[in-house]
Amino acid sequence: MMKHRLLILVFFSFSLAYGQSNSTSATITSNNSKTEVSTGDKGELLINVSPQDLQKFQKNKQVSYSDFGAVGDGKTDDIDAIAATHAFANQYQIPVKANSKAKYYIGGKGRTVVVQTNTDFGDASFMIDDTQVENRNLPVFMVSSTLKSFKLKGISTLQKNQEKIDVSLSGPHLVTVSNATVKQYIRFGANQNSGKAQTDIFIVDKHGYVDAKAPIIWDFNTITDMTALPMDSTILTLKGGRFTTIANKENAKYNYYSRGISIRRSNVVVEGLEHRIIGEGENGAPYGGFINIGDCANVTVKNTLLTGHKVYRTIGAAGVPVSMGTYDLSVNKALNVSFINCSQTNNINDSTYWGILGSNYSKNLLYDGCSFSRFDAHMGVANATIRNSTLGHQGINAIGGGKFLLENSTIYSRHLINLRPDYGSTWQGEIMIRNCTFVPSNVQMASLIGGSYSGQHDFGYTCYMPEKITIENLRIDDKKSPSDYNGPAIFANFNPKMMNETYQEKFPYVKTKEVNIKNLIILSGKPLRISDNTYMFRDVKVNKE
C-alpha cells in the first residue's frame, strides 16, 4: 500500500498558474533522479523533485531555498530557486525557511514568488535590484490564498449601515462592491482627476450578516460589480528577513514600482522584517509600498523596520510641479490592518523623505507603538486609531468617517490632525484626542485640525467636518514662538474667502457642532483660539474645563 502511494506521488505532476505573466507559472514533476529547476520557452518554471528529496521534504515538513538550487552568495540571481521552493511548498502545504545567513540576490526578472505557507526568512538577507526591471508592476513576493473569488449575483442595491445581504455562503467572505455610474473622490488640486467608481469593502458571515465593526459606508443605488473572496481561517506568518532595495534610476514620473511583498490573503502576520533602501540618486520613479496590503482583512505587521523613500518631483495633472507620493507601506481595500511596534530607518522629521504610509478604501487602521513620518488615508478610511506612537513631519492626514482615536502619542507636524484638502477635508464622525503632545512644525500656523474647503468643487460626496471633537490632556509645545504669535487655533483657516454671509458655497460644508476640551496645557502661555476665521466657525460650541 505504501509503494502504491509513493508511485502516485512520484509521477504526479501539476501546473500552477499565478501572477500577471506566463513567466510566473510553474510545473512540478517527480520523475528524474535529480532535483533541479529550469525554465520553459515562455519563461515558466519547470521543477523536478527527485523521489528521494520528495520523501525527505515531506518527512522534514519544511523546505529551504538551497533545496531548489539557491546559491545565496549575494551575486547569483536566486529568484527562480526561491520561486520554485515556494511553488513546491504551496503544493504540499509545508513551511519554507531561508538558509541561515544566506545572501540572496534578486535581479529584475519578471518573476513573482507566490507564498501560501508559513515562511521564516530568519537572518537571511535579500538584495532586490531595481536598476533593470522587466516588469515594475510585478511584486517580488505575493502572499496569496488558495481560495478563489467569485461574482455575487442578484444584489442590485445596498444601503449605508445595512446589516445583512441576501446571500448564503460557506463561511466568512470579503465582499468588494462598486458602482461605475457614480464617481467619488474627485480629486482637487495639482493632482486633480475625474474621480473613481463608488467602492466599498466589508466582511459578511455565511448567513450574509455584515461585520458591524466595518460597516457598509455608502448607499449603492446601482451595483455594477460585486465580488466575494473566501477568508482563510488560519494565520499565515512571515518572519524575519533583511531586505534591501537598490532603487530604480527612472525619470521622475508616476511609474509606480511594485517590487516588494504584496499581501492578498486575509489573516496574515508579518513579524521582525527589515527593509532598507540604497542607491537613490538624482532621478527615480516612486514606489507603491514594499509591504503592499490589499483586498484582504486581518493583517498585522509588528516589530518591523522600514525606510522612507526619497522625494522626487514631476509635473502633475494640473500642469504644475508636484512632489510624488512614494511609500514603503501601502494599504488598499483592506480591513483591520495593524502596525505594532514598527519604526523607520530615516529621521521621521527629515522632509527629504516622503511619508511612509498611503492608504485607500480601508477600515479599522491601527498604529500602536510606532515611530513613523506619517499616517495617511487618501480615498477614505472608516475608523482609525493611533496610540503610543510618534509621528513626524507629514503627521496625520486623513479623510473618511467613523471614530478617529489619537492617544498617548506625540505629533511633530503643522497640524495635529490634517483633513486632506484634495479630497474635501471630510470626516463624517468623531475625533478623540487623549494624553497627547503636539509640537507644531510651524508655530505661527499651529492648529489642531487642519484642512481647506472652498465649497466650489464637487468631490462626489457631501463633505463633513468631524461632528464632535473631544480633547483631553493635550500638551501643545509652542514655546519657540515669534513675538507676533497669537496662540494656537482649534481650526485652521479652512476658507479665507468666507468672511461673511455674502460668500456662497455651491457644495455646502457640514461644520463641527461641538468641541470639548479638558486639561489643556499651552507652553507659550498664549490662549487657544477657535480659528483665524471666526466667522466660518461662529456656530461651533466650545466647552472648556
Coordinates of C-alpha atoms in Angstrom, one line a residue:
M1 CA 0.0 0.0 0.0
M2 CA 2.9 2.4 0.8
K3 CA 4.6 1.7 -2.5
H4 CA 1.5 2.4 -4.5
R5 CA 1.1 5.7 -2.7
L6 CA 4.7 6.6 -3.4
L7 CA 4.3 5.9 -7.1
I8 CA 1.4 8.2 -7.3
L9 CA 3.5 11.0 -5.7
V10 CA 6.5 10.3 -7.9
F11 CA 4.7 10.5 -11.3
F12 CA 2.1 13.1 -10.3
S13 CA 2.6 16.5 -12.0
F14 CA 0.5 19.6 -12.0
S15 CA 0.6 23.2 -13.3
L16 CA 0.2 26.2 -11.0
A17 CA -0.5 29.5 -12.8
Y18 CA -0.5 32.8 -10.9
G19 CA 0.6 36.4 -11.3
Q20 CA 0.4 38.5 -14.4
S21 CA 2.5 36.6 -17.0
N22 CA 3.5 33.1 -18.1
S23 CA 6.9 33.6 -16.6
T24 CA 5.3 33.3 -13.1
S25 CA 3.8 29.8 -13.8
A26 CA 5.3 26.5 -12.6
T27 CA 5.1 22.8 -13.5
I28 CA 6.3 20.4 -10.9
T29 CA 7.2 16.8 -11.7
S30 CA 9.0 14.0 -9.8
N31 CA 10.2 11.6 -12.4
N32 CA 14.0 12.2 -12.5
S33 CA 16.7 11.3 -10.1
K34 CA 17.9 14.8 -9.6
T35 CA 16.1 17.8 -8.1
E36 CA 16.6 20.8 -10.5
V37 CA 14.9 23.9 -11.7
S38 CA 14.8 25.2 -15.3
T39 CA 12.7 27.5 -17.4
G40 CA 10.5 26.7 -20.4
D41 CA 10.1 28.6 -23.7
K42 CA 7.7 31.1 -22.2
G43 CA 9.7 31.7 -19.0
E44 CA 7.7 29.3 -16.9
L45 CA 9.3 27.3 -14.2
L46 CA 10.0 23.6 -14.7
I47 CA 10.6 22.0 -11.4
N48 CA 11.7 18.4 -10.9
V49 CA 11.9 16.9 -7.4
S50 CA 13.8 13.6 -7.1
P51 CA 11.9 10.8 -5.3
Q52 CA 14.5 10.8 -2.5
D53 CA 14.2 14.5 -2.0
L54 CA 10.4 14.3 -2.1
Q55 CA 10.4 11.9 0.7
K56 CA 12.9 13.9 2.7
F57 CA 11.0 17.2 2.3
Q58 CA 7.8 15.6 3.3
K59 CA 9.4 13.9 6.3
N60 CA 11.1 17.2 7.4
K61 CA 7.8 19.1 6.8
Q62 CA 10.0 22.1 5.7
V63 CA 12.0 23.2 2.6
S64 CA 14.7 25.7 2.2
Y65 CA 15.8 27.8 -0.8
S66 CA 19.1 25.8 -1.2
D67 CA 17.0 22.6 -1.7
F68 CA 16.0 24.0 -5.1
G69 CA 19.4 25.4 -6.1
A70 CA 19.6 28.8 -4.4
V71 CA 23.3 29.8 -4.0
G72 CA 22.9 32.6 -1.5
D73 CA 26.2 34.3 -2.3
G74 CA 24.8 37.8 -2.9
K75 CA 25.8 37.7 -6.6
T76 CA 23.9 34.8 -8.3
D77 CA 20.3 35.7 -9.2
D78 CA 18.3 33.3 -7.0
I79 CA 14.8 34.3 -7.9
D80 CA 14.0 31.1 -9.9
A81 CA 15.1 28.9 -7.0
I82 CA 13.2 31.0 -4.4
A83 CA 10.0 30.8 -6.6
A84 CA 10.5 27.1 -7.1
T85 CA 10.8 26.5 -3.4
H86 CA 7.6 28.2 -2.6
A87 CA 5.8 26.5 -5.6
F88 CA 6.7 23.2 -4.1
A89 CA 5.8 24.2 -0.6
N90 CA 2.4 25.5 -1.7
Q91 CA 1.6 22.2 -3.4
Y92 CA 2.4 20.2 -0.3
Q93 CA 1.4 22.8 2.2
I94 CA 4.7 22.8 4.2
P95 CA 6.6 25.8 5.6
V96 CA 9.6 27.5 4.0
K97 CA 12.8 28.5 5.9
A98 CA 15.5 30.6 4.4
N99 CA 19.1 29.3 4.9
S100 CA 20.8 31.0 7.8
K101 CA 23.0 34.0 6.9
A102 CA 22.4 33.4 3.2
K103 CA 22.6 36.5 0.9
Y104 CA 20.1 36.2 -1.9
Y105 CA 20.4 38.4 -4.9
I106 CA 17.1 39.1 -6.8
G107 CA 17.5 40.8 -10.2
G108 CA 15.0 42.4 -12.4
K109 CA 13.5 39.3 -14.0
G110 CA 9.7 39.3 -14.3
R111 CA 9.1 36.5 -11.8
T112 CA 6.8 36.7 -8.8
V113 CA 7.3 34.3 -5.8
V114 CA 3.9 33.1 -4.7
V115 CA 3.7 32.5 -0.9
Q116 CA 0.9 30.3 0.5
T117 CA 2.6 28.7 3.5
N118 CA 4.4 30.0 6.7
T119 CA 7.8 31.4 5.8
D120 CA 10.7 32.1 8.0
F121 CA 13.2 34.4 6.3
G122 CA 15.3 34.3 9.5
D123 CA 18.6 36.2 9.4
A124 CA 19.0 35.8 5.7
S125 CA 19.4 38.9 3.5
F126 CA 17.7 39.7 0.2
M127 CA 19.1 42.2 -2.2
I128 CA 16.4 43.4 -4.6
D129 CA 18.0 45.1 -7.6
D130 CA 15.6 47.5 -9.3
T131 CA 18.1 49.1 -11.7
Q132 CA 17.0 47.0 -14.6
V133 CA 13.4 45.6 -14.1
E134 CA 11.5 43.8 -16.8
N135 CA 8.1 44.5 -15.3
R136 CA 7.8 47.1 -12.5
N137 CA 4.2 46.0 -11.8
L138 CA 5.1 42.5 -10.6
P139 CA 5.8 42.2 -6.9
V140 CA 8.8 40.1 -5.9
F141 CA 6.7 38.1 -3.3
M142 CA 2.9 37.7 -3.4
V143 CA 1.2 36.3 -0.3
S144 CA -2.0 34.8 -1.7
S145 CA -4.8 32.5 -0.8
T146 CA -5.6 29.1 -2.4
L147 CA -9.3 30.2 -2.2
K148 CA -10.8 31.8 -5.3
S149 CA -13.0 34.8 -5.6
F150 CA -16.3 34.8 -7.4
K151 CA -19.0 37.2 -8.6
L152 CA -22.1 37.7 -6.4
K153 CA -25.2 37.9 -8.4
G154 CA -28.8 39.0 -7.6
I155 CA -28.0 42.0 -5.4
S156 CA -28.9 45.3 -7.1
T157 CA -28.7 47.8 -4.3
L158 CA -27.1 48.4 -0.9
Q159 CA -27.8 50.9 1.9
K160 CA -25.4 52.5 4.3
N161 CA -25.1 50.5 7.5
Q162 CA -27.2 47.7 6.0
E163 CA -26.9 44.8 8.5
K164 CA -27.4 41.8 6.1
I165 CA -27.2 41.0 2.4
D166 CA -29.2 38.2 0.8
V167 CA -26.5 35.5 0.3
S168 CA -25.7 32.1 1.7
L169 CA -22.0 31.3 1.9
S170 CA -19.6 28.6 3.1
G171 CA -18.1 30.9 5.7
P172 CA -16.8 34.4 6.2
H173 CA -16.2 36.3 2.9
L174 CA -14.7 39.6 2.0
V175 CA -17.1 41.4 -0.3
T176 CA -16.0 44.2 -2.7
V177 CA -18.7 46.2 -4.4
S178 CA -18.6 49.0 -6.9
N179 CA -20.9 51.3 -8.9
A180 CA -19.2 52.6 -12.0
T181 CA -22.1 55.0 -12.7
V182 CA -21.1 57.1 -9.7
K183 CA -17.8 58.9 -9.3
Q184 CA -16.4 59.8 -5.9
Y185 CA -13.1 61.1 -4.6
I186 CA -12.9 63.6 -7.4
R187 CA -9.5 65.0 -6.5
F188 CA -8.9 68.7 -6.4
G189 CA -5.6 70.5 -6.9
A190 CA -2.2 69.8 -8.6
N191 CA -3.0 66.0 -8.8
Q192 CA -6.6 66.6 -9.9
N193 CA -8.6 63.8 -11.5
S194 CA -12.2 62.9 -12.6
G195 CA -12.8 60.6 -9.7
K196 CA -13.1 56.9 -9.0
A197 CA -16.1 54.5 -9.2
Q198 CA -18.0 54.3 -5.9
T199 CA -16.4 51.5 -4.0
D200 CA -16.8 49.7 -0.6
I201 CA -15.4 46.6 1.0
F202 CA -16.8 44.7 4.0
I203 CA -17.0 41.2 5.7
V204 CA -20.1 39.0 5.8
D205 CA -20.6 35.7 7.6
K206 CA -22.0 32.6 6.0
H207 CA -25.6 33.9 6.6
G208 CA -24.8 37.3 4.9
Y209 CA -24.6 39.4 8.1
V210 CA -22.2 42.3 7.8
D211 CA -19.5 42.7 10.4
A212 CA -20.7 45.7 12.4
K213 CA -17.1 46.8 13.1
A214 CA -16.5 47.5 9.4
P215 CA -20.0 48.6 8.2
I216 CA -21.1 49.5 4.7
I217 CA -20.4 53.2 4.4
W218 CA -22.3 54.2 1.2
D219 CA -25.7 53.9 -0.4
F220 CA -25.4 52.0 -3.7
N221 CA -28.4 52.7 -5.9
T222 CA -26.8 50.6 -8.6
I223 CA -24.2 47.8 -8.4
T224 CA -22.0 47.2 -11.4
D225 CA -19.7 44.7 -9.8
M226 CA -19.8 42.6 -6.6
T227 CA -17.1 40.1 -5.7
A228 CA -16.8 37.7 -2.8
L229 CA -13.5 36.3 -1.6
P230 CA -13.4 33.5 1.0
M231 CA -11.3 34.3 4.0
D232 CA -8.7 31.9 5.1
S233 CA -9.4 30.6 8.6
T234 CA -5.7 30.0 9.5
I235 CA -3.0 32.6 10.1
L236 CA -0.1 32.7 7.7
T237 CA 3.1 34.1 9.1
L238 CA 6.2 35.8 7.6
K239 CA 9.1 36.1 10.0
G240 CA 12.4 37.9 9.8
G241 CA 14.4 38.8 6.7
R242 CA 16.7 41.7 6.0
F243 CA 15.6 43.2 2.7
T244 CA 17.4 45.9 0.8
T245 CA 16.2 47.6 -2.4
I246 CA 18.6 49.0 -4.8
A247 CA 16.5 51.9 -6.0
N248 CA 15.4 52.4 -9.7
K249 CA 17.0 55.1 -11.8
E250 CA 14.0 56.0 -13.9
N251 CA 13.0 59.5 -14.8
A252 CA 10.8 61.1 -12.2
K253 CA 7.3 60.2 -13.5
Y254 CA 4.3 58.4 -12.0
N255 CA 5.6 54.9 -13.0
Y256 CA 5.0 53.2 -9.6
Y257 CA 7.2 50.2 -8.7
S258 CA 5.6 47.2 -7.0
R259 CA 8.8 45.4 -6.2
G260 CA 8.2 44.2 -2.7
I261 CA 5.8 42.0 -0.7
S262 CA 2.2 42.1 -1.8
I263 CA -0.3 40.6 0.7
R264 CA -3.6 39.5 -0.9
R265 CA -4.7 37.0 1.7
S266 CA -6.7 37.5 4.9
N267 CA -5.2 36.6 8.3
V268 CA -1.5 37.3 7.9
V269 CA 1.2 38.3 10.4
V270 CA 4.4 39.9 9.3
E271 CA 7.0 40.0 12.2
G272 CA 10.6 41.1 12.5
L273 CA 11.2 42.1 8.9
E274 CA 13.6 44.8 7.9
H275 CA 13.6 46.9 4.7
R276 CA 16.3 49.4 3.7
I277 CA 16.9 51.4 0.5
I278 CA 20.2 52.2 -1.2
G279 CA 21.2 53.8 -4.4
E280 CA 18.7 56.7 -4.5
G281 CA 20.2 59.2 -7.0
E282 CA 19.1 62.4 -8.8
N283 CA 16.2 60.6 -10.6
G284 CA 13.8 57.9 -9.6
A285 CA 10.2 56.6 -10.1
P286 CA 8.0 56.3 -7.0
Y287 CA 7.2 53.1 -5.1
G288 CA 3.8 51.7 -4.2
G289 CA 4.8 50.2 -0.9
F290 CA 7.4 47.5 -0.1
I291 CA 4.7 45.9 2.1
N292 CA 1.6 46.4 0.0
I293 CA -1.6 45.1 1.7
G294 CA -4.8 44.9 -0.4
D295 CA -8.1 43.0 -1.0
C296 CA -7.8 41.3 2.4
A297 CA -8.6 41.6 6.1
N298 CA -6.9 41.0 9.5
V299 CA -3.3 41.7 8.7
T300 CA -0.7 42.6 11.4
V301 CA 2.8 44.0 10.8
K302 CA 4.8 44.1 14.0
N303 CA 8.4 44.6 15.2
T304 CA 9.3 45.7 11.7
L305 CA 11.8 48.2 10.5
L306 CA 11.1 50.2 7.3
T307 CA 12.5 53.1 5.3
G308 CA 11.1 56.2 3.8
H309 CA 11.8 56.9 0.1
K310 CA 13.5 60.0 -1.3
V311 CA 11.1 62.6 -2.7
Y312 CA 11.2 63.2 -6.4
R313 CA 9.2 65.9 -8.3
T314 CA 7.4 65.8 -11.6
I315 CA 4.6 67.7 -13.4
G316 CA 1.2 66.8 -12.0
A317 CA -2.2 66.6 -13.7
A318 CA -2.8 70.3 -13.4
G319 CA 0.4 71.1 -15.3
V320 CA 2.3 72.3 -12.2
P321 CA 5.3 70.7 -10.4
V322 CA 4.4 68.3 -7.6
S323 CA 6.2 66.0 -5.2
M324 CA 5.4 62.4 -5.9
G325 CA 4.0 60.2 -3.2
T326 CA 6.2 57.2 -2.7
Y327 CA 5.7 54.6 0.0
D328 CA 7.2 51.8 2.0
L329 CA 3.7 50.8 3.3
S330 CA 0.5 50.7 1.4
V331 CA -3.0 49.6 2.3
N332 CA -5.7 49.5 -0.3
K333 CA -9.2 48.0 0.0
A334 CA -8.3 46.3 3.3
L335 CA -9.9 45.9 6.7
N336 CA -8.5 45.5 10.2
V337 CA -4.8 46.3 9.4
S338 CA -2.5 46.9 12.4
F339 CA 1.1 48.2 12.6
I340 CA 2.5 47.4 16.0
N341 CA 6.0 48.4 17.4
C342 CA 7.2 49.4 14.0
S343 CA 9.7 52.2 13.0
Q344 CA 11.7 53.5 10.1
T345 CA 15.4 53.8 9.5
N346 CA 15.5 57.5 8.5
N347 CA 14.6 60.5 10.6
I348 CA 10.8 60.9 10.8
N349 CA 11.3 64.7 10.6
D350 CA 13.5 64.7 7.5
S351 CA 11.4 66.2 4.8
T352 CA 13.6 64.9 2.0
Y353 CA 11.9 61.6 2.5
W354 CA 8.2 61.0 1.8
G355 CA 5.7 59.9 4.4
I356 CA 5.9 56.1 4.9
L357 CA 2.2 55.1 4.6
G358 CA -0.5 55.6 2.0
S359 CA -4.0 54.0 2.1
N360 CA -7.3 53.9 0.2
Y361 CA -10.7 52.3 0.8
S362 CA -9.8 50.9 4.2
K363 CA -11.4 50.4 7.6
N364 CA -10.0 50.0 11.1
L365 CA -6.4 51.0 10.7
L366 CA -4.1 50.9 13.7
Y367 CA -0.7 52.3 14.7
D368 CA 0.4 51.1 18.2
G369 CA 3.9 51.8 19.4
C370 CA 5.0 53.1 16.0
S371 CA 7.5 55.8 15.1
F372 CA 6.7 56.9 11.5
S373 CA 6.9 60.0 9.4
R374 CA 3.2 59.8 8.5
F375 CA -0.2 58.3 8.8
D376 CA -2.3 58.8 5.7
A377 CA -5.7 57.9 4.3
H378 CA -6.2 59.2 0.7
M379 CA -9.5 57.9 -0.5
G380 CA -11.1 57.3 2.8
V381 CA -10.7 55.3 6.0
A382 CA -13.6 54.2 8.3
N383 CA -12.3 54.2 11.9
A384 CA -8.6 54.7 12.7
T385 CA -6.6 54.5 15.9
I386 CA -3.1 55.9 16.7
R387 CA -1.8 55.2 20.1
N388 CA 1.6 55.1 21.9
S389 CA 3.2 56.4 18.8
T390 CA 5.4 59.3 17.5
L391 CA 4.6 60.8 14.1
G392 CA 7.0 63.1 12.1
H393 CA 7.0 65.8 9.5
Q394 CA 4.0 64.7 7.5
G395 CA 1.9 64.0 10.5
I396 CA -1.6 62.6 10.4
N397 CA -3.5 63.1 7.1
A398 CA -6.9 61.6 6.7
I399 CA -10.4 61.7 5.2
G400 CA -13.2 59.3 5.9
G401 CA -15.5 58.7 8.8
G402 CA -16.4 56.9 12.0
K403 CA -14.2 57.3 15.0
F404 CA -10.6 58.6 14.9
L405 CA -8.8 58.0 18.2
L406 CA -5.4 59.6 18.9
E407 CA -4.0 58.9 22.3
N408 CA -0.7 58.7 24.2
S409 CA 1.2 60.0 21.2
T410 CA 3.5 62.8 20.1
I411 CA 2.9 64.6 16.8
Y412 CA 5.6 66.8 15.0
S413 CA 3.7 68.5 12.2
R414 CA 1.9 71.7 11.1
H415 CA -1.4 70.3 12.4
L416 CA -2.3 67.8 15.0
I417 CA -4.7 66.2 12.5
N418 CA -4.9 67.3 8.9
L419 CA -8.1 66.6 6.9
R420 CA -6.8 66.3 3.3
P421 CA -8.0 69.3 1.2
D422 CA -7.6 67.4 -2.1
Y423 CA -10.4 65.1 -1.1
G424 CA -12.7 67.6 0.6
S425 CA -11.3 67.8 4.2
T426 CA -14.1 65.4 5.2
W427 CA -14.5 63.4 8.3
Q428 CA -18.1 62.2 9.0
G429 CA -17.9 61.2 12.6
E430 CA -16.0 61.9 15.8
I431 CA -12.4 62.7 16.7
M432 CA -11.0 61.9 20.1
I433 CA -7.6 63.2 21.3
R434 CA -6.3 62.0 24.7
N435 CA -3.0 62.3 26.5
C436 CA -1.0 63.7 23.6
T437 CA 1.8 66.2 22.9
F438 CA 1.6 68.4 19.8
V439 CA 4.9 70.0 18.6
P440 CA 3.9 72.3 15.7
S441 CA 6.5 72.5 12.9
N442 CA 5.3 76.0 12.0
V443 CA 4.3 77.6 15.2
Q444 CA 2.8 80.7 13.5
M445 CA 0.3 78.5 11.7
A446 CA -0.3 76.0 14.5
S447 CA -3.8 74.4 14.6
L448 CA -5.2 71.2 16.0
I449 CA -7.5 70.4 13.0
G450 CA -6.1 71.4 9.6
G451 CA -7.7 71.5 6.2
S452 CA -9.1 73.6 3.4
Y453 CA -12.6 73.7 1.8
S454 CA -13.8 76.3 -0.7
G455 CA -17.3 74.9 -1.3
Q456 CA -16.9 75.3 -5.0
H457 CA -15.6 71.8 -6.0
D458 CA -17.7 68.7 -6.3
F459 CA -15.8 65.8 -4.6
G460 CA -18.6 63.3 -5.4
Y461 CA -20.0 63.3 -1.8
T462 CA -21.1 65.7 0.9
C463 CA -18.1 66.9 2.9
Y464 CA -18.2 67.0 6.7
M465 CA -16.1 68.3 9.5
P466 CA -16.0 66.0 12.5
E467 CA -19.3 66.4 14.2
K468 CA -17.7 66.2 17.7
I469 CA -14.2 66.7 18.8
T470 CA -13.0 65.7 22.3
I471 CA -9.6 66.8 23.6
E472 CA -8.3 65.6 27.0
N473 CA -4.9 66.1 28.5
L474 CA -3.3 67.7 25.4
R475 CA 0.1 69.5 25.7
I476 CA 1.0 72.0 23.0
D477 CA 4.7 72.6 22.8
D478 CA 4.8 76.0 21.1
K479 CA 7.3 77.7 23.4
K480 CA 9.6 78.6 20.4
S481 CA 7.2 81.1 19.0
P482 CA 7.7 84.6 17.4
S483 CA 6.7 87.8 19.2
D484 CA 3.7 88.3 17.0
Y485 CA 2.3 84.8 17.6
N486 CA -1.3 84.9 18.7
G487 CA -1.5 81.3 20.0
P488 CA -2.7 78.0 18.6
A489 CA -6.1 77.6 16.9
I490 CA -8.6 74.7 17.1
F491 CA -9.2 75.0 13.4
A492 CA -7.0 76.2 10.5
N493 CA -8.5 78.9 8.2
F494 CA -10.4 76.5 6.0
N495 CA -11.7 79.2 3.7
P496 CA -10.2 82.7 3.9
K497 CA -12.8 84.0 1.4
M498 CA -15.7 83.1 3.7
M499 CA -15.7 86.2 5.8
N500 CA -19.4 87.0 6.0
E501 CA -22.8 85.8 4.7
T502 CA -22.2 87.0 1.2
Y503 CA -20.0 84.1 0.4
Q504 CA -22.0 81.2 -1.1
E505 CA -20.9 77.5 -1.2
K506 CA -22.1 75.6 -4.2
F507 CA -21.4 72.4 -2.2
P508 CA -22.0 73.3 1.5
Y509 CA -19.6 72.1 4.2
V510 CA -21.2 70.5 7.2
K511 CA -19.4 72.1 10.2
T512 CA -18.4 70.8 13.6
K513 CA -21.1 71.1 16.2
E514 CA -19.1 70.9 19.4
V515 CA -15.6 70.8 20.8
N516 CA -15.0 69.6 24.4
I517 CA -11.6 70.4 25.9
K518 CA -10.3 69.2 29.3
N519 CA -6.8 69.8 30.8
L520 CA -5.1 71.7 28.0
I521 CA -1.5 72.9 28.5
I522 CA 0.0 75.5 26.1
L523 CA 3.7 76.1 26.8
S524 CA 3.8 79.5 25.1
G525 CA 1.1 80.7 27.6
K526 CA -1.0 82.0 24.7
P527 CA -4.7 81.3 24.7
L528 CA -6.3 78.7 22.5
R529 CA -8.3 80.4 19.7
I530 CA -11.1 78.9 17.6
S531 CA -9.6 80.0 14.3
D532 CA -8.2 82.9 12.2
N533 CA -11.6 82.7 10.6
T534 CA -14.0 83.3 13.4
Y535 CA -16.9 83.8 11.1
M536 CA -16.7 80.3 9.5
F537 CA -16.7 78.6 12.9
R538 CA -19.1 81.0 14.7
D539 CA -21.7 78.3 15.4
V540 CA -19.2 75.8 16.9
K541 CA -19.9 75.2 20.6
V542 CA -16.6 75.1 22.5
N543 CA -16.7 73.6 26.1
K544 CA -13.6 74.1 28.2
E545 CA -12.8 72.6 31.6

